[in-house]
PDB file of C-alpha atoms and ligand atoms in Angstrom:
ATOM      1  CA  MET A   9      -0.094   0.098  -0.151  1.00 61.00           C
ATOM      2  CA  SER A  10       1.369   3.532  -0.886  1.00 81.00           C
ATOM      3  CA  ILE A  11       1.945   6.233   1.842  1.00 92.00           C
ATOM      4  CA  PRO A  12      -0.880   8.448   2.315  1.00 97.00           C
ATOM      5  CA  TRP A  13      -0.113  12.304   1.241  1.00 97.00           C
ATOM      6  CA  SER A  14       0.677  13.953   4.485  1.00 98.00           C
ATOM      7  CA  ILE A  15      -0.940  17.495   4.834  1.00 98.00           C
ATOM      8  CA  ASP A  16      -0.313  18.965   8.522  1.00 98.00           C
ATOM      9  CA  VAL A  17      -2.094  22.264   9.355  1.00 98.00           C
ATOM     10  CA  PHE A  18      -0.598  24.493  12.066  1.00 98.00           C
ATOM     11  CA  THR A  19      -2.955  26.672  13.618  1.00 98.00           C
ATOM     12  CA  LEU A  20      -3.867  28.451  16.921  1.00 98.00           C
ATOM     13  CA  PHE A  21      -7.414  26.744  16.745  1.00 98.00           C
ATOM     14  CA  PRO A  22      -6.674  23.063  15.793  1.00 98.00           C
ATOM     15  CA  HIS A  23     -10.364  22.057  16.783  1.00 98.00           C
ATOM     16  CA  TRP A  24     -11.746  24.661  13.995  1.00 97.00           C
ATOM     17  CA  LEU A  25     -10.302  21.957  11.336  1.00 97.00           C
ATOM     18  CA  SER A  26     -12.583  19.265  12.493  1.00 96.00           C
ATOM     19  CA  TRP A  27     -14.822  19.938   9.446  1.00 95.00           C
ATOM     20  CA  LEU A  28     -12.144  18.293   7.513  1.00 94.00           C
ATOM     21  CA  GLU A  29     -12.975  14.992   9.305  1.00 92.00           C
ATOM     22  CA  GLU A  30     -16.615  15.151   8.264  1.00 92.00           C
ATOM     23  CA  VAL A  31     -16.570  16.519   4.605  1.00 91.00           C
ATOM     24  CA  ARG A  32     -17.132  13.472   2.271  1.00 88.00           C
ATOM     25  CA  PRO A  33     -14.158  13.873  -0.437  1.00 88.00           C
ATOM     26  CA  ILE A  34     -11.474  14.275   2.437  1.00 93.00           C
ATOM     27  CA  ARG A  35     -12.963  11.440   4.472  1.00 92.00           C
ATOM     28  CA  ASN A  36     -13.292   9.189   1.465  1.00 91.00           C
ATOM     29  CA  ALA A  37      -9.576   9.774   0.586  1.00 93.00           C
ATOM     30  CA  THR A  38      -8.516   9.268   4.318  1.00 94.00           C
ATOM     31  CA  GLU A  39     -10.364   6.302   4.683  1.00 93.00           C
ATOM     32  CA  ASP A  40      -9.027   5.029   1.409  1.00 92.00           C
ATOM     33  CA  GLY A  41      -5.372   5.608   2.840  1.00 94.00           C
ATOM     34  CA  LEU A  42      -4.728   8.357   0.191  1.00 95.00           C
ATOM     35  CA  LEU A  43      -4.435  11.352   2.577  1.00 97.00           C
ATOM     36  CA  ASP A  44      -3.549  12.064   6.115  1.00 97.00           C
ATOM     37  CA  VAL A  45      -4.709  15.495   7.294  1.00 97.00           C
ATOM     38  CA  ARG A  46      -3.671  16.738  10.890  1.00 98.00           C
ATOM     39  CA  ALA A  47      -4.478  19.751  12.689  1.00 98.00           C
ATOM     40  CA  LEU A  48      -1.698  20.862  14.916  1.00 98.00           C
ATOM     41  CA  ASP A  49      -1.256  23.577  17.574  1.00 98.00           C
ATOM     42  CA  LEU A  50       1.059  26.446  17.022  1.00 98.00           C
ATOM     43  CA  ARG A  51       1.184  27.002  20.601  1.00 97.00           C
ATOM     44  CA  GLU A  52       2.334  23.421  21.538  1.00 95.00           C
ATOM     45  CA  HIS A  53       5.820  23.739  21.878  1.00 96.00           C
ATOM     46  CA  SER A  54       5.954  27.652  22.647  1.00 94.00           C
ATOM     47  CA  PRO A  55       9.312  28.347  24.649  1.00 95.00           C
ATOM     48  CA  LEU A  56       7.466  31.220  26.187  1.00 95.00           C
ATOM     49  CA  LYS A  57       5.615  31.753  29.524  1.00 95.00           C
ATOM     50  CA  HIS A  58       1.708  30.990  29.191  1.00 95.00           C
ATOM     51  CA  ARG A  59       2.656  29.420  25.629  1.00 95.00           C
ATOM     52  CA  GLN A  60       2.672  32.944  24.298  1.00 96.00           C
ATOM     53  CA  VAL A  61       2.774  33.112  20.603  1.00 97.00           C
ATOM     54  CA  ASP A  62       2.557  36.768  19.421  1.00 97.00           C
ATOM     55  CA  ASP A  63       4.179  40.028  20.290  1.00 97.00           C
ATOM     56  CA  THR A  64       3.853  43.739  19.474  1.00 98.00           C
ATOM     57  CA  PRO A  65       5.224  44.841  16.261  1.00 97.00           C
ATOM     58  CA  TYR A  66       8.752  46.550  15.898  1.00 98.00           C
ATOM     59  CA  GLY A  67       8.267  50.082  14.594  1.00 98.00           C
ATOM     60  CA  GLY A  68       4.872  50.310  16.394  1.00 97.00           C
ATOM     61  CA  GLY A  69       1.488  50.022  14.723  1.00 96.00           C
ATOM     62  CA  ALA A  70      -1.742  48.096  15.424  1.00 94.00           C
ATOM     63  CA  GLY A  71      -1.961  44.523  16.161  1.00 96.00           C
ATOM     64  CA  MET A  72      -0.039  41.652  17.196  1.00 98.00           C
ATOM     65  CA  VAL A  73       2.438  39.531  15.125  1.00 98.00           C
ATOM     66  CA  LEU A  74       3.215  35.790  15.419  1.00 98.00           C
ATOM     67  CA  ARG A  75       6.645  35.202  16.453  1.00 98.00           C
ATOM     68  CA  VAL A  76       9.420  33.351  14.496  1.00 98.00           C
ATOM     69  CA  ASP A  77      10.754  31.482  17.555  1.00 98.00           C
ATOM     70  CA  VAL A  78       7.249  30.067  18.276  1.00 98.00           C
ATOM     71  CA  VAL A  79       6.870  28.785  14.688  1.00 98.00           C
ATOM     72  CA  ALA A  80      10.168  27.296  14.615  1.00 98.00           C
ATOM     73  CA  ALA A  81       9.534  25.676  17.881  1.00 98.00           C
ATOM     74  CA  ALA A  82       6.383  24.221  16.721  1.00 98.00           C
ATOM     75  CA  LEU A  83       7.686  22.893  13.643  1.00 98.00           C
ATOM     76  CA  GLU A  84      10.978  21.694  15.354  1.00 98.00           C
ATOM     77  CA  GLY A  85       9.093  20.049  18.279  1.00 98.00           C
ATOM     78  CA  HIS A  86       6.481  18.341  16.125  1.00 98.00           C
ATOM     79  CA  TYR A  87       8.895  17.027  13.536  1.00 98.00           C
ATOM     80  CA  GLY A  88      11.987  16.471  15.500  1.00 98.00           C
ATOM     81  CA  THR A  89      14.177  18.020  12.735  1.00 98.00           C
ATOM     82  CA  SER A  90      15.522  21.539  12.146  1.00 98.00           C
ATOM     83  CA  VAL A  91      13.603  24.014   9.985  1.00 98.00           C
ATOM     84  CA  GLU A  92      16.297  23.720   7.322  1.00 98.00           C
ATOM     85  CA  GLN A  93      15.943  19.957   7.026  1.00 98.00           C
ATOM     86  CA  LEU A  94      12.152  20.242   7.300  1.00 98.00           C
ATOM     87  CA  ARG A  95      12.122  22.557   4.168  1.00 98.00           C
ATOM     88  CA  GLU A  96      14.087  19.916   2.164  1.00 98.00           C
ATOM     89  CA  ARG A  97      11.464  17.222   2.924  1.00 98.00           C
ATOM     90  CA  ARG A  98       8.129  19.276   3.061  1.00 98.00           C
ATOM     91  CA  ARG A  99       6.415  21.900   1.062  1.00 98.00           C
ATOM     92  CA  VAL A 100       6.060  24.541   3.947  1.00 98.00           C
ATOM     93  CA  VAL A 101       3.127  26.854   2.890  1.00 99.00           C
ATOM     94  CA  LEU A 102       2.758  30.086   4.566  1.00 99.00           C
ATOM     95  CA  LEU A 103      -0.951  31.701   4.100  1.00 99.00           C
ATOM     96  CA  THR A 104      -1.018  35.164   3.412  1.00 98.00           C
ATOM     97  CA  PRO A 105      -3.383  37.304   1.283  1.00 98.00           C
ATOM     98  CA  ALA A 106      -0.373  38.834  -0.221  1.00 98.00           C
ATOM     99  CA  GLY A 107       0.864  35.537  -1.901  1.00 98.00           C
ATOM    100  CA  PRO A 108       0.617  33.965  -5.196  1.00 98.00           C
ATOM    101  CA  GLN A 109      -3.000  32.886  -5.591  1.00 98.00           C
ATOM    102  CA  PHE A 110      -4.246  29.266  -5.263  1.00 98.00           C
ATOM    103  CA  ASP A 111      -6.283  28.129  -8.275  1.00 97.00           C
ATOM    104  CA  ASP A 112      -7.198  24.938 -10.145  1.00 96.00           C
ATOM    105  CA  ALA A 113      -3.711  24.601 -12.035  1.00 96.00           C
ATOM    106  CA  MET A 114      -2.055  24.680  -8.516  1.00 98.00           C
ATOM    107  CA  ALA A 115      -4.505  22.397  -7.053  1.00 97.00           C
ATOM    108  CA  ASN A 116      -3.678  19.813 -10.004  1.00 96.00           C
ATOM    109  CA  ARG A 117      -0.061  20.168  -9.428  1.00 97.00           C
ATOM    110  CA  TRP A 118      -0.232  19.735  -5.871  1.00 98.00           C
ATOM    111  CA  ALA A 119      -2.664  16.582  -6.374  1.00 96.00           C
ATOM    112  CA  GLU A 120      -0.216  14.985  -8.876  1.00 95.00           C
ATOM    113  CA  GLU A 121       2.953  15.682  -6.797  1.00 96.00           C
ATOM    114  CA  GLN A 122       1.494  14.781  -3.408  1.00 97.00           C
ATOM    115  CA  GLN A 123       4.483  16.342  -1.755  1.00 98.00           C
ATOM    116  CA  PRO A 124       4.379  16.233   1.957  1.00 98.00           C
ATOM    117  CA  THR A 125       2.949  19.532   2.859  1.00 98.00           C
ATOM    118  CA  THR A 126       2.710  21.698   6.127  1.00 99.00           C
ATOM    119  CA  ILE A 127       0.355  24.641   6.068  1.00 99.00           C
ATOM    120  CA  LEU A 128       1.087  27.784   8.326  1.00 99.00           C
ATOM    121  CA  CYS A 129      -2.187  29.510   9.216  1.00 98.00           C
ATOM    122  CA  GLY A 130      -1.874  33.200  10.566  1.00 98.00           C
ATOM    123  CA  ARG A 131      -3.994  35.227  12.656  1.00 97.00           C
ATOM    124  CA  TYR A 132      -3.838  38.874  13.807  1.00 97.00           C
ATOM    125  CA  GLU A 133      -1.267  40.842  11.633  1.00 97.00           C
ATOM    126  CA  GLY A 134       0.175  37.685  10.473  1.00 98.00           C
ATOM    127  CA  PHE A 135       3.742  36.085  10.843  1.00 98.00           C
ATOM    128  CA  ASP A 136       7.048  37.763  11.564  1.00 98.00           C
ATOM    129  CA  HIS A 137       8.468  38.212   8.157  1.00 98.00           C
ATOM    130  CA  ARG A 138      11.413  35.951   9.033  1.00 98.00           C
ATOM    131  CA  VAL A 139       8.841  33.162   8.873  1.00 98.00           C
ATOM    132  CA  HIS A 140       8.047  34.036   5.327  1.00 98.00           C
ATOM    133  CA  GLU A 141      11.951  34.182   4.507  1.00 98.00           C
ATOM    134  CA  HIS A 142      13.183  31.442   6.380  1.00 98.00           C
ATOM    135  CA  VAL A 143      10.838  28.841   7.355  1.00 98.00           C
ATOM    136  CA  ALA A 144       8.083  28.753   4.633  1.00 98.00           C
ATOM    137  CA  THR A 145       9.025  27.254   1.110  1.00 98.00           C
ATOM    138  CA  GLU A 146       6.252  29.201  -0.405  1.00 98.00           C
ATOM    139  CA  GLU A 147       3.486  31.638   0.315  1.00 98.00           C
ATOM    140  CA  VAL A 148      -0.172  31.015  -0.961  1.00 98.00           C
ATOM    141  CA  SER A 149      -3.385  33.151  -0.874  1.00 98.00           C
ATOM    142  CA  ILE A 150      -6.752  32.021  -1.738  1.00 98.00           C
ATOM    143  CA  GLY A 151      -8.070  35.158  -3.111  1.00 98.00           C
ATOM    144  CA  PRO A 152      -7.427  39.003  -3.120  1.00 97.00           C
ATOM    145  CA  TYR A 153      -9.184  39.803   0.076  1.00 98.00           C
ATOM    146  CA  VAL A 154      -8.268  39.703   3.716  1.00 98.00           C
ATOM    147  CA  LEU A 155      -9.698  37.008   5.987  1.00 98.00           C
ATOM    148  CA  SER A 156      -9.248  37.083   9.866  1.00 98.00           C
ATOM    149  CA  GLY A 157      -7.228  33.990   9.925  1.00 98.00           C
ATOM    150  CA  GLY A 158      -5.832  31.127   7.540  1.00 98.00           C
ATOM    151  CA  GLU A 159      -8.082  28.339   8.795  1.00 98.00           C
ATOM    152  CA  THR A 160     -10.458  28.683   6.117  1.00 98.00           C
ATOM    153  CA  ALA A 161      -7.965  29.206   3.622  1.00 98.00           C
ATOM    154  CA  ALA A 162      -6.355  25.905   4.684  1.00 98.00           C
ATOM    155  CA  MET A 163      -9.811  24.044   4.627  1.00 98.00           C
ATOM    156  CA  THR A 164     -10.363  25.489   1.081  1.00 98.00           C
ATOM    157  CA  ILE A 165      -7.179  24.268  -0.129  1.00 98.00           C
ATOM    158  CA  ILE A 166      -7.378  20.802   1.204  1.00 98.00           C
ATOM    159  CA  ASP A 167     -10.974  20.420   0.052  1.00 96.00           C
ATOM    160  CA  THR A 168      -9.838  21.439  -3.318  1.00 96.00           C
ATOM    161  CA  VAL A 169      -6.898  19.048  -3.620  1.00 96.00           C
ATOM    162  CA  ALA A 170      -8.423  16.212  -1.844  1.00 95.00           C
ATOM    163  CA  ARG A 171     -11.437  15.882  -4.387  1.00 93.00           C
ATOM    164  CA  LYS A 172      -8.867  15.729  -7.069  1.00 93.00           C
ATOM    165  CA  LEU A 173      -7.446  12.289  -5.608  1.00 92.00           C
ATOM    166  CA  PRO A 174      -8.684   9.206  -7.317  1.00 84.00           C
ATOM    167  CA  GLY A 175     -11.715   7.536  -5.141  1.00 77.00           C
ATOM    168  CA  ALA A 176     -12.170  10.823  -3.057  1.00 75.00           C
ATOM    169  CA  LEU A 177     -15.382  11.492  -5.094  1.00 76.00           C
ATOM    170  CA  GLY A 178     -18.118   8.855  -5.641  1.00 72.00           C
ATOM    171  CA  ASN A 179     -17.687   9.478  -9.369  1.00 73.00           C
ATOM    172  CA  HIS A 180     -14.184  10.407 -10.665  1.00 67.00           C
ATOM    173  CA  GLU A 181     -15.834  11.322 -13.920  1.00 70.00           C
ATOM    174  CA  SER A 182     -17.287  14.518 -12.058  1.00 74.00           C
ATOM    175  CA  LEU A 183     -13.814  15.886 -12.355  1.00 78.00           C
ATOM    176  CA  VAL A 184     -13.513  15.444 -16.202  1.00 79.00           C
ATOM    177  CA  ASP A 185     -16.205  17.993 -17.154  1.00 85.00           C
ATOM    178  CA  GLU A 186     -16.360  20.653 -14.479  1.00 91.00           C
ATOM    179  CA  THR A 187     -15.464  24.220 -14.441  1.00 94.00           C
ATOM    180  CA  PHE A 188     -11.661  25.005 -15.259  1.00 93.00           C
ATOM    181  CA  SER A 189     -11.119  21.439 -16.586  1.00 92.00           C
ATOM    182  CA  ASP A 190      -9.097  20.693 -19.931  1.00 91.00           C
ATOM    183  CA  ALA A 191     -12.387  19.012 -21.443  1.00 91.00           C
ATOM    184  CA  LEU A 192     -14.271  22.557 -20.945  1.00 93.00           C
ATOM    185  CA  ASP A 193     -11.059  24.432 -22.187  1.00 93.00           C
ATOM    186  CA  GLY A 194     -10.678  26.027 -18.785  1.00 93.00           C
ATOM    187  CA  GLY A 195     -13.899  27.446 -19.028  1.00 95.00           C
ATOM    188  CA  SER A 196     -17.356  27.213 -16.828  1.00 96.00           C
ATOM    189  CA  GLU A 197     -19.364  24.067 -16.788  1.00 95.00           C
ATOM    190  CA  TYR A 198     -22.518  24.038 -18.517  1.00 96.00           C
ATOM    191  CA  PRO A 199     -25.885  23.918 -16.680  1.00 96.00           C
ATOM    192  CA  HIS A 200     -27.437  21.188 -15.066  1.00 97.00           C
ATOM    193  CA  TYR A 201     -31.113  20.111 -14.491  1.00 98.00           C
ATOM    194  CA  THR A 202     -33.111  17.418 -12.731  1.00 97.00           C
ATOM    195  CA  ARG A 203     -36.552  16.567 -11.865  1.00 97.00           C
ATOM    196  CA  PRO A 204     -39.249  18.211 -11.981  1.00 97.00           C
ATOM    197  CA  ALA A 205     -39.268  18.752 -15.718  1.00 97.00           C
ATOM    198  CA  GLU A 206     -41.399  21.824 -14.920  1.00 97.00           C
ATOM    199  CA  PHE A 207     -41.638  23.800 -11.735  1.00 98.00           C
ATOM    200  CA  ARG A 208     -43.626  27.138 -11.564  1.00 98.00           C
ATOM    201  CA  GLY A 209     -43.402  27.338 -15.438  1.00 98.00           C
ATOM    202  CA  TRP A 210     -39.653  27.145 -15.292  1.00 98.00           C
ATOM    203  CA  THR A 211     -38.851  24.374 -17.633  1.00 98.00           C
ATOM    204  CA  VAL A 212     -35.809  22.149 -18.524  1.00 98.00           C
ATOM    205  CA  PRO A 213     -34.479  22.548 -22.106  1.00 98.00           C
ATOM    206  CA  GLU A 214     -35.864  19.946 -24.523  1.00 97.00           C
ATOM    207  CA  ILE A 215     -32.840  18.816 -25.986  1.00 98.00           C
ATOM    208  CA  LEU A 216     -31.685  17.259 -22.445  1.00 98.00           C
ATOM    209  CA  SER A 217     -34.766  14.857 -22.802  1.00 97.00           C
ATOM    210  CA  SER A 218     -34.090  13.976 -26.501  1.00 97.00           C
ATOM    211  CA  GLY A 219     -31.852  10.916 -26.014  1.00 98.00           C
ATOM    212  CA  ASN A 220     -29.565  12.334 -28.742  1.00 98.00           C
ATOM    213  CA  HIS A 221     -26.137  12.208 -27.087  1.00 98.00           C
ATOM    214  CA  ALA A 222     -24.227  13.933 -29.850  1.00 98.00           C
ATOM    215  CA  ALA A 223     -26.796  16.864 -29.817  1.00 98.00           C
ATOM    216  CA  ILE A 224     -26.708  16.831 -26.011  1.00 97.00           C
ATOM    217  CA  ALA A 225     -23.052  17.164 -25.858  1.00 96.00           C
ATOM    218  CA  ALA A 226     -22.912  19.807 -28.526  1.00 97.00           C
ATOM    219  CA  TRP A 227     -25.542  22.050 -26.641  1.00 98.00           C
ATOM    220  CA  ARG A 228     -23.473  21.511 -23.551  1.00 97.00           C
ATOM    221  CA  ARG A 229     -20.301  22.682 -25.085  1.00 96.00           C
ATOM    222  CA  GLU A 230     -22.186  25.668 -26.410  1.00 97.00           C
ATOM    223  CA  GLN A 231     -23.758  26.612 -23.045  1.00 97.00           C
ATOM    224  CA  SER A 232     -20.344  26.206 -21.524  1.00 96.00           C
ATOM    225  CA  GLN A 233     -18.700  28.571 -24.212  1.00 96.00           C
ATOM    226  CA  ARG A 234     -21.684  30.957 -23.496  1.00 97.00           C
ATOM    227  CA  ARG A 235     -21.191  31.067 -19.653  1.00 96.00           C
ATOM    228  CA  THR A 236     -17.390  31.352 -19.889  1.00 95.00           C
ATOM    229  CA  ALA A 237     -17.744  34.309 -22.332  1.00 95.00           C
ATOM    230  CA  ALA A 238     -20.202  35.936 -19.894  1.00 95.00           C
ATOM    231  CA  GLN A 239     -17.528  35.893 -17.133  1.00 88.00           C
ATOM    232  CA  PRO A 240     -16.067  39.174 -16.206  1.00 82.00           C
ATOM    233  CA  ASP A 241     -12.524  39.425 -17.401  1.00 76.00           C
ATOM    234  CA  PRO A 242     -10.399  39.628 -14.247  1.00 68.00           C
ATOM    235  CA  GLU A 243      -7.896  42.104 -16.171  1.00 71.00           C
ATOM    236  CA  THR A 244     -10.488  44.685 -16.546  1.00 70.00           C
ATOM    237  CA  THR A 245     -12.855  44.464 -13.664  1.00 65.00           C
TER     238      THR A 245
HETATM  239  N1  LIG B 287      -1.925  42.124   7.949  1.00 92.83           N
HETATM  240  C1  LIG B 287      -2.106  41.151   6.891  1.00 92.83           C
HETATM  241  C2  LIG B 287      -2.233  41.823   5.769  1.00 92.83           C
HETATM  242  O1  LIG B 287      -2.217  42.974   5.533  1.00 92.83           O
HETATM  243  O2  LIG B 287      -1.653  41.165   4.577  1.00 92.83           O
HETATM  244  C3  LIG B 287      -3.381  40.312   7.264  1.00 92.83           C
HETATM  245  C4  LIG B 287      -3.354  39.356   8.092  1.00 92.83           C
HETATM  246  S1  LIG B 287      -4.797  38.376   8.228  1.00 92.83           S
HETATM  247  C5  LIG B 287      -5.785  39.365   9.310  1.00 92.83           C
HETATM  248  C6  LIG B 287      -4.428  37.084   9.508  1.00 92.83           C
HETATM  249  C7  LIG B 287      -4.044  35.803   8.609  1.00 92.83           C
HETATM  250  O3  LIG B 287      -5.098  35.398   7.788  1.00 92.83           O
HETATM  251  C8  LIG B 287      -3.002  35.825   7.754  1.00 92.83           C
HETATM  252  O4  LIG B 287      -1.657  35.862   8.079  1.00 92.83           O
HETATM  253  C9  LIG B 287      -3.113  34.746   6.842  1.00 92.83           C
HETATM  254  O5  LIG B 287      -2.537  33.380   7.391  1.00 92.83           O
HETATM  255  C10 LIG B 287      -4.656  34.624   6.740  1.00 92.83           C
HETATM  256  N2  LIG B 287      -5.162  35.066   5.616  1.00 92.83           N
HETATM  257  C11 LIG B 287      -6.112  36.254   5.441  1.00 92.83           C
HETATM  258  N3  LIG B 287      -6.508  36.484   4.137  1.00 92.83           N
HETATM  259  C12 LIG B 287      -6.015  35.421   3.418  1.00 92.83           C
HETATM  260  C13 LIG B 287      -6.100  34.957   1.894  1.00 92.83           C
HETATM  261  N4  LIG B 287      -6.662  35.802   1.177  1.00 92.83           N
HETATM  262  N5  LIG B 287      -5.345  34.038   1.675  1.00 92.83           N
HETATM  263  C14 LIG B 287      -4.884  33.144   2.611  1.00 92.83           C
HETATM  264  N6  LIG B 287      -4.627  33.514   3.905  1.00 92.83           N
HETATM  265  C15 LIG B 287      -5.275  34.480   4.168  1.00 92.83           C
END
């Protein structure tokens, strides 16, 4: 049996990540031995009194900053190795709104490489910049907005990559024709309908009940292209 893909999430609030134990794609992948997700406490090995993790910023200003010595202690205490060696063994991802943006292509790459991964969730003002420079191997943002912490970003990333693992979805075919897939030239998925055929006068396109598979495929492709063309251009909005 192959080794499950290890994804460790360091956070001040490990219990918030319990959602990951319930959600289907991740649970399926875990039960099938494909994925091993752990939520770990950034405070666990804090060398400071009262397991303190943050401090006021040099230069003044609002908010608290997560300390580099605490992050290093959390990682070195858990893995039993130096940060330098850890960076050679694992992808160490620091979540920040200012990082390169996570997208479907990045998710595909991660799911293909299955490199052991450690995710650092910030809070408050984020991490001391030395964590960015000397501890993390890369920065990732989930979008151009500021969350109050990295936990929902970590869950978003793990949900996205886990469903790409074989067996995580009930039907792996679902991935073939979905939004951003190669089959749809990276565009939007076509619309789906199910019973009832009519509801309050809202009907299902007749072609979908025609039984003509070629015509249905052509209709879906055209709908996908139309929806993709209707998307606002991120460069100009
Ligand atoms: N002071 C930081 C700034 O202006 O860039 C924002 C800190 S934010 C309130 C606290 C933490 O939430 C960050 O350290 C990061 O881990 C996480 N976070 C916030 N927005 C994020 C995003 N868009 N993607 C990934 N992580 C995010």
